[in-house]
Amino acid sequence: MKKSGESVAERWARIQREIEKALQRRPDSWSHQVQVVAVSKGQSPDVIREAADVGLLAFAENYVQEAVGKQEALVDQKLEWHFIGHLQSNKVKKIIGRFQWIHSLDRMSLVEELEKGAMKTSPVLQKVLIEVRLGGEASKSGCTVEDLSALASRVQKSPHLQLEGLMTMPPFQEDGEKSRPYFRQLATLRRELEQHLGVKLPHLSMGTSQDYGVAIEEGATFIRLGRQLLGDRTRS
Ligand SMILES: *Cc1c(COP(=O)(O)O)cnc(C)c1O
């Protein structure tokens, strides 16, 4: 595979400058912080080590089997793991206790499986974000806007799950600006849900390589960066 020649350190330095600029474009009253999660699907443990060496400590994976293998290869590293892929119910047992954050909770049956799993592994309090599908036909994963409120109420009632916020993945478009309406809608949904549930939902997980600047402007607290940060990968 052809490498673009840039090291993770160089990529990270460039991205940090872009993040700083995007944070400056936020309203003064907003937080001027955002957490970067490095998306390491399709990347080797060596790439993750290279990223950890430049100070990146939060990594996200999409596929349970692949993730577990890498976590085992990296037990000597103190890393924080995020699960961002489509989660099958029969894989829940495997991921409880391995991921501090799950961004892709998208259906009732999964709430039940996760609650059961977290309870068994008690005292795990599993942090979750609900993934919302905003791109209509074009996006495949996430709960619908109509189902969001009932799903969130159910998570709230699950003693071993902690609802932290919302996540979305808009349909891929080269022009990041085209993602703005989706990011804005996710922020609005969070505000409405906070009022409805009477709780604070601290997190908005939105923005990937081509649209993280826009996501930051719209209030992202987590951005999920794969290619731009770690380089080309072996799977999509
Ligand atoms: C792959 C993936 C990313 C990272 O995408 P890049 O374009 O490589 O930055 C972020 N979020 C989710 C849910 C993904 O599947």
mmCIF file of C-alpha atoms and ligand atoms in Angstrom:
data_model
loop_
_atom_site.group_PDB
_atom_site.id
_atom_site.type_symbol
_atom_site.label_atom_id
_atom_site.label_comp_id
_atom_site.label_asym_id
_atom_site.label_seq_id
_atom_site.Cartn_x
_atom_site.Cartn_y
_atom_site.Cartn_z
ATOM 1 C CA MET A 1 0.000 0.000 0.000
ATOM 2 C CA LYS A 2 1.290 3.428 -0.888
ATOM 3 C CA LYS A 3 1.830 5.662 2.094
ATOM 4 C CA SER A 4 1.456 9.376 1.704
ATOM 5 C CA GLY A 5 4.810 9.759 3.412
ATOM 6 C CA GLU A 6 3.510 11.665 6.373
ATOM 7 C CA SER A 7 3.976 10.360 9.909
ATOM 8 C CA VAL A 8 1.137 10.275 12.432
ATOM 9 C CA ALA A 9 3.009 13.004 14.317
ATOM 10 C CA GLU A 10 2.913 15.300 11.261
ATOM 11 C CA ARG A 11 -0.738 14.554 10.597
ATOM 12 C CA TRP A 12 -1.632 15.167 14.224
ATOM 13 C CA ALA A 13 0.212 18.500 14.299
ATOM 14 C CA ARG A 14 -1.703 19.683 11.233
ATOM 15 C CA ILE A 15 -5.058 18.482 12.579
ATOM 16 C CA GLN A 16 -4.462 20.151 15.938
ATOM 17 C CA ARG A 17 -3.997 23.485 14.149
ATOM 18 C CA GLU A 18 -7.265 22.958 12.239
ATOM 19 C CA ILE A 19 -9.097 22.024 15.453
ATOM 20 C CA GLU A 20 -7.777 25.150 17.176
ATOM 21 C CA LYS A 21 -9.028 27.320 14.307
ATOM 22 C CA ALA A 22 -12.450 25.643 14.307
ATOM 23 C CA LEU A 23 -12.760 26.115 18.079
ATOM 24 C CA GLN A 24 -12.069 29.828 17.606
ATOM 25 C CA ARG A 25 -15.076 30.021 15.294
ATOM 26 C CA ARG A 26 -17.383 28.837 18.086
ATOM 27 C CA PRO A 27 -19.511 31.316 20.007
ATOM 28 C CA ASP A 28 -17.622 32.698 23.046
ATOM 29 C CA SER A 29 -20.014 31.110 25.502
ATOM 30 C CA TRP A 30 -19.323 27.593 24.255
ATOM 31 C CA SER A 31 -16.674 25.215 25.541
ATOM 32 C CA HIS A 32 -13.398 25.578 23.681
ATOM 33 C CA GLN A 33 -12.553 21.915 23.930
ATOM 34 C CA VAL A 34 -13.177 18.848 21.847
ATOM 35 C CA GLN A 35 -11.966 15.292 22.338
ATOM 36 C CA VAL A 36 -10.345 13.471 19.448
ATOM 37 C CA VAL A 37 -11.003 9.773 19.050
ATOM 38 C CA ALA A 38 -8.624 8.073 16.607
ATOM 39 C CA VAL A 39 -10.540 5.579 14.471
ATOM 40 C CA SER A 40 -8.234 2.586 14.174
ATOM 41 C CA LYS A 41 -10.307 0.079 12.166
ATOM 42 C CA GLY A 42 -8.162 -1.405 9.428
ATOM 43 C CA GLN A 43 -4.984 -0.174 11.148
ATOM 44 C CA SER A 44 -2.315 -2.335 12.728
ATOM 45 C CA PRO A 45 -1.334 -2.285 16.405
ATOM 46 C CA ASP A 46 1.908 -0.630 15.275
ATOM 47 C CA VAL A 47 0.025 2.365 13.904
ATOM 48 C CA ILE A 48 -1.859 2.611 17.202
ATOM 49 C CA ARG A 49 1.467 2.560 19.078
ATOM 50 C CA GLU A 50 2.779 5.317 16.829
ATOM 51 C CA ALA A 51 -0.321 7.376 17.632
ATOM 52 C CA ALA A 52 -0.057 6.648 21.356
ATOM 53 C CA ASP A 53 3.551 7.848 21.241
ATOM 54 C CA VAL A 54 2.420 11.285 20.081
ATOM 55 C CA GLY A 55 -0.136 11.471 22.888
ATOM 56 C CA LEU A 56 -3.311 10.049 21.352
ATOM 57 C CA LEU A 57 -4.945 7.800 23.921
ATOM 58 C CA ALA A 58 -8.549 7.303 22.744
ATOM 59 C CA PHE A 59 -9.132 4.794 19.925
ATOM 60 C CA ALA A 60 -12.309 3.657 18.213
ATOM 61 C CA GLU A 61 -13.081 0.361 16.529
ATOM 62 C CA ASN A 62 -16.015 -0.878 14.417
ATOM 63 C CA TYR A 63 -15.603 -4.634 14.418
ATOM 64 C CA VAL A 64 -15.592 -6.684 17.624
ATOM 65 C CA GLN A 65 -13.253 -9.456 16.484
ATOM 66 C CA GLU A 66 -10.693 -7.073 15.043
ATOM 67 C CA ALA A 67 -10.876 -4.835 18.111
ATOM 68 C CA VAL A 68 -10.364 -7.616 20.632
ATOM 69 C CA GLY A 69 -7.290 -8.855 18.779
ATOM 70 C CA LYS A 70 -5.725 -5.406 18.839
ATOM 71 C CA GLN A 71 -6.602 -4.763 22.449
ATOM 72 C CA GLU A 72 -4.816 -7.960 23.355
ATOM 73 C CA ALA A 73 -1.776 -6.950 21.327
ATOM 74 C CA LEU A 74 -1.730 -3.610 23.152
ATOM 75 C CA VAL A 75 -2.328 -4.600 26.779
ATOM 76 C CA ASP A 76 0.903 -2.857 27.755
ATOM 77 C CA GLN A 77 -0.579 0.502 26.660
ATOM 78 C CA LYS A 78 -2.976 2.544 28.747
ATOM 79 C CA LEU A 79 -5.614 3.364 26.128
ATOM 80 C CA GLU A 80 -9.271 4.325 26.169
ATOM 81 C CA TRP A 81 -11.462 2.346 23.766
ATOM 82 C CA HIS A 82 -14.624 3.472 21.995
ATOM 83 C CA PHE A 83 -16.961 1.211 20.044
ATOM 84 C CA ILE A 84 -18.484 2.958 17.013
ATOM 85 C CA GLY A 85 -19.595 0.134 14.705
ATOM 86 C CA HIS A 86 -22.876 -1.639 14.184
ATOM 87 C CA LEU A 87 -23.228 -3.864 17.237
ATOM 88 C CA GLN A 88 -24.847 -7.272 16.844
ATOM 89 C CA SER A 89 -26.665 -8.517 19.937
ATOM 90 C CA ASN A 90 -24.700 -11.762 20.017
ATOM 91 C CA LYS A 91 -21.436 -9.781 20.281
ATOM 92 C CA VAL A 92 -22.481 -7.786 23.320
ATOM 93 C CA LYS A 93 -20.947 -10.229 25.810
ATOM 94 C CA LYS A 94 -17.596 -9.798 24.086
ATOM 95 C CA ILE A 95 -17.484 -6.044 24.348
ATOM 96 C CA ILE A 96 -18.693 -5.384 27.891
ATOM 97 C CA GLY A 97 -15.783 -4.251 30.011
ATOM 98 C CA ARG A 98 -13.574 -3.711 26.939
ATOM 99 C CA PHE A 99 -14.894 -0.370 25.751
ATOM 100 C CA GLN A 100 -15.302 2.606 28.059
ATOM 101 C CA TRP A 101 -17.627 4.197 25.511
ATOM 102 C CA ILE A 102 -20.185 2.782 23.094
ATOM 103 C CA HIS A 103 -21.309 5.364 20.511
ATOM 104 C CA SER A 104 -23.599 3.147 18.463
ATOM 105 C CA LEU A 105 -26.542 2.163 20.617
ATOM 106 C CA ASP A 106 -29.439 2.174 18.163
ATOM 107 C CA ARG A 107 -32.272 -0.127 19.262
ATOM 108 C CA MET A 108 -34.298 -1.391 22.224
ATOM 109 C CA SER A 109 -33.071 -4.989 22.072
ATOM 110 C CA LEU A 110 -29.505 -3.728 22.334
ATOM 111 C CA VAL A 111 -30.338 -1.677 25.436
ATOM 112 C CA GLU A 112 -31.559 -4.846 27.075
ATOM 113 C CA GLU A 113 -28.546 -6.903 26.036
ATOM 114 C CA LEU A 114 -26.124 -4.221 27.198
ATOM 115 C CA GLU A 115 -27.894 -3.758 30.518
ATOM 116 C CA LYS A 116 -27.812 -7.507 31.133
ATOM 117 C CA GLY A 117 -24.148 -7.727 30.167
ATOM 118 C CA ALA A 118 -23.110 -4.720 32.246
ATOM 119 C CA MET A 119 -25.059 -6.017 35.241
ATOM 120 C CA LYS A 120 -23.284 -9.370 35.118
ATOM 121 C CA THR A 121 -19.930 -7.672 34.953
ATOM 122 C CA SER A 122 -21.047 -5.367 37.733
ATOM 123 C CA PRO A 123 -19.939 -2.833 38.924
ATOM 124 C CA VAL A 124 -19.519 -1.701 35.299
ATOM 125 C CA LEU A 125 -21.367 1.503 34.488
ATOM 126 C CA GLN A 126 -21.338 1.428 30.708
ATOM 127 C CA LYS A 127 -21.211 4.838 29.044
ATOM 128 C CA VAL A 128 -23.325 4.948 25.907
ATOM 129 C CA LEU A 129 -24.335 7.370 23.189
ATOM 130 C CA ILE A 130 -27.368 6.799 21.020
ATOM 131 C CA GLU A 131 -26.634 6.789 17.297
ATOM 132 C CA VAL A 132 -29.259 8.670 15.320
ATOM 133 C CA ARG A 133 -29.890 8.135 11.630
ATOM 134 C CA LEU A 134 -30.299 11.506 9.954
ATOM 135 C CA GLY A 135 -29.488 10.867 6.322
ATOM 136 C CA GLY A 136 -32.734 9.094 5.434
ATOM 137 C CA GLU A 137 -32.288 6.289 2.937
ATOM 138 C CA ALA A 138 -28.638 7.113 2.447
ATOM 139 C CA SER A 139 -27.539 6.156 5.962
ATOM 140 C CA LYS A 140 -27.817 2.613 7.167
ATOM 141 C CA SER A 141 -27.276 2.717 10.892
ATOM 142 C CA GLY A 142 -28.795 4.499 13.844
ATOM 143 C CA CYS A 143 -32.277 4.822 15.313
ATOM 144 C CA THR A 144 -34.829 7.042 13.630
ATOM 145 C CA VAL A 145 -35.657 10.461 15.030
ATOM 146 C CA GLU A 146 -39.121 9.116 15.863
ATOM 147 C CA ASP A 147 -37.701 6.311 18.008
ATOM 148 C CA LEU A 148 -35.082 8.414 19.798
ATOM 149 C CA SER A 149 -37.095 9.605 22.762
ATOM 150 C CA ALA A 150 -38.435 6.165 23.755
ATOM 151 C CA LEU A 151 -34.997 4.633 23.335
ATOM 152 C CA ALA A 152 -33.362 7.325 25.476
ATOM 153 C CA SER A 153 -35.979 6.882 28.232
ATOM 154 C CA ARG A 154 -35.253 3.186 28.270
ATOM 155 C CA VAL A 155 -31.502 3.766 28.614
ATOM 156 C CA GLN A 156 -32.192 6.215 31.447
ATOM 157 C CA LYS A 157 -34.071 3.485 33.293
ATOM 158 C CA SER A 158 -31.224 0.990 32.904
ATOM 159 C CA PRO A 159 -29.174 1.118 36.116
ATOM 160 C CA HIS A 160 -25.928 -0.106 34.518
ATOM 161 C CA LEU A 161 -26.004 2.200 31.495
ATOM 162 C CA GLN A 162 -25.157 5.866 31.520
ATOM 163 C CA LEU A 163 -26.567 7.939 28.690
ATOM 164 C CA GLU A 164 -23.900 10.466 27.681
ATOM 165 C CA GLY A 165 -25.289 11.940 24.481
ATOM 166 C CA LEU A 166 -25.861 11.383 20.777
ATOM 167 C CA MET A 167 -23.825 10.288 17.789
ATOM 168 C CA THR A 168 -24.423 10.554 14.052
ATOM 169 C CA MET A 169 -22.686 9.637 10.818
ATOM 170 C CA PRO A 170 -24.122 11.621 7.884
ATOM 171 C CA PRO A 171 -24.004 10.199 4.349
ATOM 172 C CA PHE A 172 -20.459 10.556 2.981
ATOM 173 C CA GLN A 173 -19.880 13.704 0.949
ATOM 174 C CA GLU A 174 -16.508 15.178 -0.055
ATOM 175 C CA ASP A 175 -17.680 18.652 0.854
ATOM 176 C CA GLY A 176 -17.828 18.780 4.662
ATOM 177 C CA GLU A 177 -20.114 21.784 4.517
ATOM 178 C CA LYS A 178 -22.869 19.458 3.310
ATOM 179 C CA SER A 179 -22.807 17.698 6.692
ATOM 180 C CA ARG A 180 -23.703 20.896 8.569
ATOM 181 C CA PRO A 181 -27.514 20.454 8.522
ATOM 182 C CA TYR A 182 -27.140 16.973 10.047
ATOM 183 C CA PHE A 183 -24.813 18.177 12.788
ATOM 184 C CA ARG A 184 -27.118 21.067 13.586
ATOM 185 C CA GLN A 185 -30.074 18.715 13.742
ATOM 186 C CA LEU A 186 -28.236 16.401 16.148
ATOM 187 C CA ALA A 187 -27.498 19.355 18.452
ATOM 188 C CA THR A 188 -31.177 20.329 18.386
ATOM 189 C CA LEU A 189 -32.249 16.769 19.155
ATOM 190 C CA ARG A 190 -29.924 16.717 22.131
ATOM 191 C CA ARG A 191 -31.427 19.947 23.519
ATOM 192 C CA GLU A 192 -34.950 18.596 23.106
ATOM 193 C CA LEU A 193 -34.025 15.313 24.721
ATOM 194 C CA GLU A 194 -32.388 17.076 27.678
ATOM 195 C CA GLN A 195 -35.618 18.950 28.280
ATOM 196 C CA HIS A 196 -37.748 15.880 27.843
ATOM 197 C CA LEU A 197 -35.654 13.732 30.192
ATOM 198 C CA GLY A 198 -34.666 16.497 32.591
ATOM 199 C CA VAL A 199 -30.985 15.524 32.482
ATOM 200 C CA LYS A 200 -27.792 16.877 30.936
ATOM 201 C CA LEU A 201 -26.442 14.965 27.950
ATOM 202 C CA PRO A 202 -22.851 16.174 27.755
ATOM 203 C CA HIS A 203 -21.764 14.664 24.469
ATOM 204 C CA LEU A 204 -22.222 15.064 20.728
ATOM 205 C CA SER A 205 -20.104 12.595 18.749
ATOM 206 C CA MET A 206 -19.997 13.931 15.196
ATOM 207 C CA GLY A 207 -17.474 14.782 12.520
ATOM 208 C CA THR A 208 -14.980 12.574 10.666
ATOM 209 C CA SER A 209 -11.971 13.261 8.436
ATOM 210 C CA GLN A 210 -13.743 15.386 5.843
ATOM 211 C CA ASP A 211 -16.140 17.355 8.055
ATOM 212 C CA TYR A 212 -14.695 17.666 11.574
ATOM 213 C CA GLY A 213 -14.184 21.433 11.270
ATOM 214 C CA VAL A 214 -17.875 21.898 10.550
ATOM 215 C CA ALA A 215 -18.800 19.482 13.356
ATOM 216 C CA ILE A 216 -16.720 21.478 15.836
ATOM 217 C CA GLU A 217 -18.480 24.680 14.776
ATOM 218 C CA GLU A 218 -21.804 22.960 15.421
ATOM 219 C CA GLY A 219 -20.860 21.791 18.916
ATOM 220 C CA ALA A 220 -19.140 18.396 18.635
ATOM 221 C CA THR A 221 -17.537 17.175 21.874
ATOM 222 C CA PHE A 222 -16.062 14.055 20.243
ATOM 223 C CA ILE A 223 -14.717 13.978 16.701
ATOM 224 C CA ARG A 224 -13.859 10.594 15.187
ATOM 225 C CA LEU A 225 -10.843 10.749 12.905
ATOM 226 C CA GLY A 226 -9.601 7.849 10.808
ATOM 227 C CA ARG A 227 -7.823 8.445 7.500
ATOM 228 C CA GLN A 228 -6.735 12.046 8.067
ATOM 229 C CA LEU A 229 -5.063 11.135 11.311
ATOM 230 C CA LEU A 230 -3.780 7.572 10.894
ATOM 231 C CA GLY A 231 -3.487 7.322 7.115
ATOM 232 C CA ASP A 232 -4.869 4.823 4.596
ATOM 233 C CA ARG A 233 -6.380 1.664 5.998
ATOM 234 C CA THR A 234 -7.236 -1.857 4.887
ATOM 235 C CA ARG A 235 -10.998 -1.732 5.440
ATOM 236 C CA SER A 236 -13.802 0.809 5.167
HETATM 237 C C1 LIG B 1 -14.736 4.769 9.829
HETATM 238 C C2 LIG B 1 -15.512 5.654 10.714
HETATM 239 C C3 LIG B 1 -15.036 6.925 11.092
HETATM 240 C C4 LIG B 1 -13.738 7.511 10.569
HETATM 241 O O1 LIG B 1 -13.871 7.922 9.258
HETATM 242 P P1 LIG B 1 -12.663 8.689 8.489
HETATM 243 O O2 LIG B 1 -13.292 9.167 7.245
HETATM 244 O O3 LIG B 1 -11.591 7.699 8.272
HETATM 245 O O4 LIG B 1 -12.231 9.795 9.380
HETATM 246 C C5 LIG B 1 -15.796 7.651 11.991
HETATM 247 N N1 LIG B 1 -16.969 7.198 12.467
HETATM 248 C C6 LIG B 1 -17.470 5.998 12.120
HETATM 249 C C7 LIG B 1 -18.773 5.559 12.688
HETATM 250 C C8 LIG B 1 -16.765 5.192 11.230
HETATM 251 O O5 LIG B 1 -17.285 4.002 10.860
#
